[in-house]
Short mmCIF file of C-alpha atoms and ligand atoms in Angstrom, two decimals:
data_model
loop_
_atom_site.label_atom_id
_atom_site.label_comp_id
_atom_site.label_asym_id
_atom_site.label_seq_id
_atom_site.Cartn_x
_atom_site.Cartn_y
_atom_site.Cartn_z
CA UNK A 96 0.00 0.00 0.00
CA UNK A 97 1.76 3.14 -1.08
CA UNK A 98 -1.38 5.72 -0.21
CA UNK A 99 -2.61 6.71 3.82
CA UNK A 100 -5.17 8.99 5.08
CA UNK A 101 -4.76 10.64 8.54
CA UNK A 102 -7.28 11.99 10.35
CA UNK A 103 -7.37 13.91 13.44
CA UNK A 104 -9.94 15.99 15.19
CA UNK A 105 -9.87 20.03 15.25
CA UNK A 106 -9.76 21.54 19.04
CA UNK A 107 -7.77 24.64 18.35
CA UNK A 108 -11.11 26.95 18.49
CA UNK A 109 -9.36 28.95 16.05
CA UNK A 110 -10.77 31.71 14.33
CA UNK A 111 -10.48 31.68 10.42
CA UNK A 112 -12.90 34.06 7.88
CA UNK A 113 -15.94 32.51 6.34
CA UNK A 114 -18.81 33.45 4.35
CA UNK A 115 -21.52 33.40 7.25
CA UNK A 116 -24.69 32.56 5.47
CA UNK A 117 -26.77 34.52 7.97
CA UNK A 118 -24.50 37.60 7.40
CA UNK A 119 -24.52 36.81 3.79
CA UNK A 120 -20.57 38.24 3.79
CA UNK A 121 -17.03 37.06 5.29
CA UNK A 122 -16.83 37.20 8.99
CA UNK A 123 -14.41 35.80 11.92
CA UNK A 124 -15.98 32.26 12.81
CA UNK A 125 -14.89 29.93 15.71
CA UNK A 126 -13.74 26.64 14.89
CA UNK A 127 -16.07 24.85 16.87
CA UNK A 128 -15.22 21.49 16.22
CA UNK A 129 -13.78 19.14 12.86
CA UNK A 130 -11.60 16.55 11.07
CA UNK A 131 -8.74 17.35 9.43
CA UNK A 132 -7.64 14.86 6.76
CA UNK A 133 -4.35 14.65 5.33
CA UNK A 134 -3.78 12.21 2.45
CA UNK A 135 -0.72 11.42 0.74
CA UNK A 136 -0.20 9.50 -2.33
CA UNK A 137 3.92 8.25 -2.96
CA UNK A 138 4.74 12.10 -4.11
CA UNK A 139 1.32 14.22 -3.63
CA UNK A 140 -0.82 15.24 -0.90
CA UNK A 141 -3.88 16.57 -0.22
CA UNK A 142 -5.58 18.18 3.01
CA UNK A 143 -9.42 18.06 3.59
CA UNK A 144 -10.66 20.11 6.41
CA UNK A 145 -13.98 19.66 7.60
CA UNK A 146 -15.34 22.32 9.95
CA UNK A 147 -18.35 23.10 12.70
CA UNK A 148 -18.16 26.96 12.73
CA UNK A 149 -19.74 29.18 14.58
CA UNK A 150 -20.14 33.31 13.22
CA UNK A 151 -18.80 35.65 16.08
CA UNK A 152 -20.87 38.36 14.53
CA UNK A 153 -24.32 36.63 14.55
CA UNK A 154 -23.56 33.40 16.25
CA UNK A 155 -24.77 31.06 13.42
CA UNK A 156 -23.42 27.68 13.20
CA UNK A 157 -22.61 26.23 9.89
CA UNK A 158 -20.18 24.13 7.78
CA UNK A 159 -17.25 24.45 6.31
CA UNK A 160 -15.11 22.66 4.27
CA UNK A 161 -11.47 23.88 3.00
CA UNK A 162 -9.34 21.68 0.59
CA UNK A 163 -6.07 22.15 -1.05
CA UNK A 164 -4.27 19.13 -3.09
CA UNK A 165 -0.49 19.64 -3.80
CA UNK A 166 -0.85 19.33 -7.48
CA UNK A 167 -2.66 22.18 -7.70
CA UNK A 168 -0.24 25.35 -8.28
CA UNK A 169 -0.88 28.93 -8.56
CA UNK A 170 1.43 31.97 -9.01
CA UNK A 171 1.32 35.61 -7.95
CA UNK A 172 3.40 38.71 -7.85
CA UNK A 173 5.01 40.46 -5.27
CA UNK A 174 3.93 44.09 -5.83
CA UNK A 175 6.94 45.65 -4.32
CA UNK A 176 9.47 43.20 -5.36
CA UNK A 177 7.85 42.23 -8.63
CA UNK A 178 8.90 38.64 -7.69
CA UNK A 179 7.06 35.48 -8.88
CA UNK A 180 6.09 32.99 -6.21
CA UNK A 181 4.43 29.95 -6.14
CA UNK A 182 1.43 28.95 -3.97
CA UNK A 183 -0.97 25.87 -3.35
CA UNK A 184 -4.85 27.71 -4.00
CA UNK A 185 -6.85 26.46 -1.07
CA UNK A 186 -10.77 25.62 -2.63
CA UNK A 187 -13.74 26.97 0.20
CA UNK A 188 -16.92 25.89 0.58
CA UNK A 189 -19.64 26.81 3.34
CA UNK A 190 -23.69 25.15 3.75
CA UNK A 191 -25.77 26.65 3.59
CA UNK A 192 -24.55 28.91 1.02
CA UNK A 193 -25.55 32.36 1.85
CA UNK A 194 -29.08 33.25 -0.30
CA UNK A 195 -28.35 35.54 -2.37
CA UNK A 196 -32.38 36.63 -2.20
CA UNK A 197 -34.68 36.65 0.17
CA UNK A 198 -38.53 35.48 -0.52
CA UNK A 199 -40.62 37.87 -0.82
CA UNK A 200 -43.00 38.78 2.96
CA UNK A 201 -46.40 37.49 1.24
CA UNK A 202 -44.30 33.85 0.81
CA UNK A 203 -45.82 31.99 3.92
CA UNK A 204 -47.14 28.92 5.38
CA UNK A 205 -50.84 30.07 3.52
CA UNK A 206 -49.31 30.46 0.26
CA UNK A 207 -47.76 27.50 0.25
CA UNK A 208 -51.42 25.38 0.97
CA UNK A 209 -53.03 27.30 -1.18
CA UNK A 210 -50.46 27.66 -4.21
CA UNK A 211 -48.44 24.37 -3.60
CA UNK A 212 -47.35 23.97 -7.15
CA UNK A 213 -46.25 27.15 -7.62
CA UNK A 214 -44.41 27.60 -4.60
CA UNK A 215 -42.77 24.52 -5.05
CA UNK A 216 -41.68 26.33 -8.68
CA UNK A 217 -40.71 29.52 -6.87
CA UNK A 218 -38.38 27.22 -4.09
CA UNK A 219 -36.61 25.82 -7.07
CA UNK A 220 -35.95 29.59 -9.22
CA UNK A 221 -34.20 30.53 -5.83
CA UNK A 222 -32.51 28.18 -5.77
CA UNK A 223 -31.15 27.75 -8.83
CA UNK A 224 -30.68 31.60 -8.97
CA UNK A 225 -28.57 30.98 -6.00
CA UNK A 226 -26.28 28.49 -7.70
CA UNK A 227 -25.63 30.84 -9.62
CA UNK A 228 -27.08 29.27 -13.22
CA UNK A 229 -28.80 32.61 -14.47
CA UNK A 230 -29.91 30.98 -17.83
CA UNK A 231 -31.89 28.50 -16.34
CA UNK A 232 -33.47 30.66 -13.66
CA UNK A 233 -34.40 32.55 -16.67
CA UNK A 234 -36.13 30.06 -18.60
CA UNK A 235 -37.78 29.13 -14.92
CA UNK A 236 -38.92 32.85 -14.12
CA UNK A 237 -41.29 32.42 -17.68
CA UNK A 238 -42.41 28.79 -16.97
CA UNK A 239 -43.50 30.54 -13.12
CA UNK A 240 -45.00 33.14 -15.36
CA UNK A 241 -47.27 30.54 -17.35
CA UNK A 242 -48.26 28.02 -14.27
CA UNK A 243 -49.24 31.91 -12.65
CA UNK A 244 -51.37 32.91 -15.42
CA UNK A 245 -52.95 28.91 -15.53
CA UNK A 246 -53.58 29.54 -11.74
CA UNK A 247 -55.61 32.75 -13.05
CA UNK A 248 -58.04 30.63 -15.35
CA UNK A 249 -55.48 31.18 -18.64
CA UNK A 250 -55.93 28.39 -21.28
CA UNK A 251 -52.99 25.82 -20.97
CA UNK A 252 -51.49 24.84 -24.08
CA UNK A 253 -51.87 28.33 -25.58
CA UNK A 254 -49.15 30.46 -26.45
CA UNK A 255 -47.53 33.25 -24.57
CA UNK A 256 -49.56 35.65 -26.56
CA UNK A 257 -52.88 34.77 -25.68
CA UNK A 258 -52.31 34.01 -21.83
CA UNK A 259 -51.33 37.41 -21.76
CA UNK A 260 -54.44 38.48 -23.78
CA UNK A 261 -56.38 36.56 -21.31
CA UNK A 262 -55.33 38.53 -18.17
CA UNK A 263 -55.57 41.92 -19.95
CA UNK A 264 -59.25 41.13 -20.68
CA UNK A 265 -59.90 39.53 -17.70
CA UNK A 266 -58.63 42.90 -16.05
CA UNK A 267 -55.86 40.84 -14.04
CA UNK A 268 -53.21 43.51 -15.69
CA UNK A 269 -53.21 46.61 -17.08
CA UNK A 270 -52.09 47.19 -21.01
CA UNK A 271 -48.51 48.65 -19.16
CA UNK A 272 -47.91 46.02 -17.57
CA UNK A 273 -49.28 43.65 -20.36
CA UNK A 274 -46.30 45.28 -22.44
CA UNK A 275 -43.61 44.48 -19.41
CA UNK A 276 -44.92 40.63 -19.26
CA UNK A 277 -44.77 40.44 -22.93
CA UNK A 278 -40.76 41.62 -22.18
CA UNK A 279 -40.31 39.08 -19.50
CA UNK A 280 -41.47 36.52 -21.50
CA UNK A 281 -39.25 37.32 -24.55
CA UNK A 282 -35.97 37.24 -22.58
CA UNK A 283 -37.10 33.87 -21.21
CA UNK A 284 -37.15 32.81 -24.68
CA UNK A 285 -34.03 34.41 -25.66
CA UNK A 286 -32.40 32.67 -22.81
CA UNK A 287 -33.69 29.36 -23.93
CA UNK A 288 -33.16 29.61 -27.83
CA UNK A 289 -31.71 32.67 -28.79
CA UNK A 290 -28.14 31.99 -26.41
CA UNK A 291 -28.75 35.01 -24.32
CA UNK A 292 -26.53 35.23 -21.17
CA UNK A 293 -28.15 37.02 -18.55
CA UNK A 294 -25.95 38.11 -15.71
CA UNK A 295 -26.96 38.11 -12.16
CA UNK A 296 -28.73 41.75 -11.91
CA UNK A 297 -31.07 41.02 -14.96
CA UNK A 298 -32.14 37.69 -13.33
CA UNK A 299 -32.77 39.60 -9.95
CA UNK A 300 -34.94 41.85 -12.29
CA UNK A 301 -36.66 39.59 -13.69
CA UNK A 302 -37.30 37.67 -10.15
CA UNK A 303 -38.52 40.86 -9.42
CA UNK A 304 -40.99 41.19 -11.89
CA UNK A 305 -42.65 37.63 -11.51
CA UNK A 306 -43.10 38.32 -7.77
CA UNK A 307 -44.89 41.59 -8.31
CA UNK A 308 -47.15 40.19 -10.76
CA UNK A 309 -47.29 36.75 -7.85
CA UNK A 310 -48.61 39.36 -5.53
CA UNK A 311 -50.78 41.89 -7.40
CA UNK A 312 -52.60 39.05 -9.27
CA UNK A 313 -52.46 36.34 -6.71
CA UNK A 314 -51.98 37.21 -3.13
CA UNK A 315 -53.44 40.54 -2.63
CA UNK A 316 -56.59 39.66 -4.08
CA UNK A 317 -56.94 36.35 -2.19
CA UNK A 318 -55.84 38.33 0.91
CA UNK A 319 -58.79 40.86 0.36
CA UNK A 320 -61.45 37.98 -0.08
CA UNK A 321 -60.54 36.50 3.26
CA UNK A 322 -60.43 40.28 4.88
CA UNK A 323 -63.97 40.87 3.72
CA UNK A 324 -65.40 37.60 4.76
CA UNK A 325 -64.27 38.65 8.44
CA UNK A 326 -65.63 41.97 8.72
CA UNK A 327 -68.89 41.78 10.13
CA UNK A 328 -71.61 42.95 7.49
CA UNK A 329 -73.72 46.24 7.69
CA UNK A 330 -77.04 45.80 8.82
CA UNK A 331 -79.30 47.36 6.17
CA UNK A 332 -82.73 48.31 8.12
ZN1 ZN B 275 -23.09 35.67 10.95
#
């Protein structure tokens, strides 16, 4: 056997930087606990660090994991010396990862009974927007678009067009914001066929957008219904 792994358990408390996801930016986080695990194969080596942390900002405890394998070689440049040096890039990762949006205030335990599918739809865009993979939140923030409009009596199986046709007659939108929806829509499409790249700021926009239309067409309306059915009724004599 020319290959060994070493373990041994993490006690220095130590504090190191990490992305808090609480925070949502770098902060000074307690080593808590972890494994350190050193492996070395006849000439290389890697080291897998595996910590409990805790944030000493917010006191949040999360994971983190830090990895370096001696193969891996970077260089950079002293700025006063103009010297090249070598260094071994250390790779970190923290979960959770820090969301990079939060859900909107009308997202709670009600929507969820009452619009299960499309909460399950919205779970997924954030999360995907999260990762980071902007064309396929994209193409998701149009299909949430359609399964809305289906939720608002829209024909399914129709195209883009008419859905939108059927919520400017049914007086779910106004013609301005039948124009923006049109918009949406297209760069959904371009994103899916046309190779658009959309960067992390027109996604957010676009996020945006479909949770506006969520709540004006959607919650606030549903909201209202329930508000009136509480109020006691005037007593015509
Ligand atoms: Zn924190």
């Amino acid at each position: 056997m020319t290959g060994s792994v070493k373990r041994t358990i993490v006690s220095s408390k130590a504090s190191i930087k990490a992305d808090c996801p609480t925070c949502k930016r770098s902060q000074n986080s307690i080593i808590e606990t972890g494994v350190a695990e050193s492996s070395a194969h006849v000439h290389v080596s890697s080291e897998n660090n595996h910590y409990i942390l805790r944030c000493e900002g917010c006191d949040t405890i999360f994971y983190g994991n830090h990895y370096s394998f001696s193969e891996d070689v970077e260089y950079e440049r002293d700025p006063i010396t103009g010297e090249w040096s070598s260094f071994t890039p250390v790779s970190k990762s923290y979960f959770p990862t820090a969301k990079k949006r939060d859900k909107p205030k009308w997202y709670n335990f009600t929507f969820q009974i009452r619009q299960e599918k499309l909460s399950e739809l919205l779970d997924s865009l954030l999360d995907i927007f999260d990762r980071g993979h902007y064309v396929f939140a994209a193409i998701g923030v149009r299909t949430a678009f359609d399964m809305t409009s289906e939720v608002l009596g829209a024909p399914p199986h129709t195209p883009f067009s008419e859905k939108i046709e059927f919520l400017r007659k049914g007086g779910h939108i106004t013609p301005r914001e039948k124009s923006l929806l049109e918009k949406l829509v297209d760069v959904g499409s371009a994103a899916a066929h046309r190779g658009w790249q959309p960067n992390e700021t027109d996604v957010e926009l676009l996020i945006e957008t479909l949770e506006l239309f969520i709540n004006r067409s959607i919650v606030l309306p549903e909201g209202l219904d329930d508000l009136v059915k509480r109020v006691p009724t005037k007593n015509f004599r």
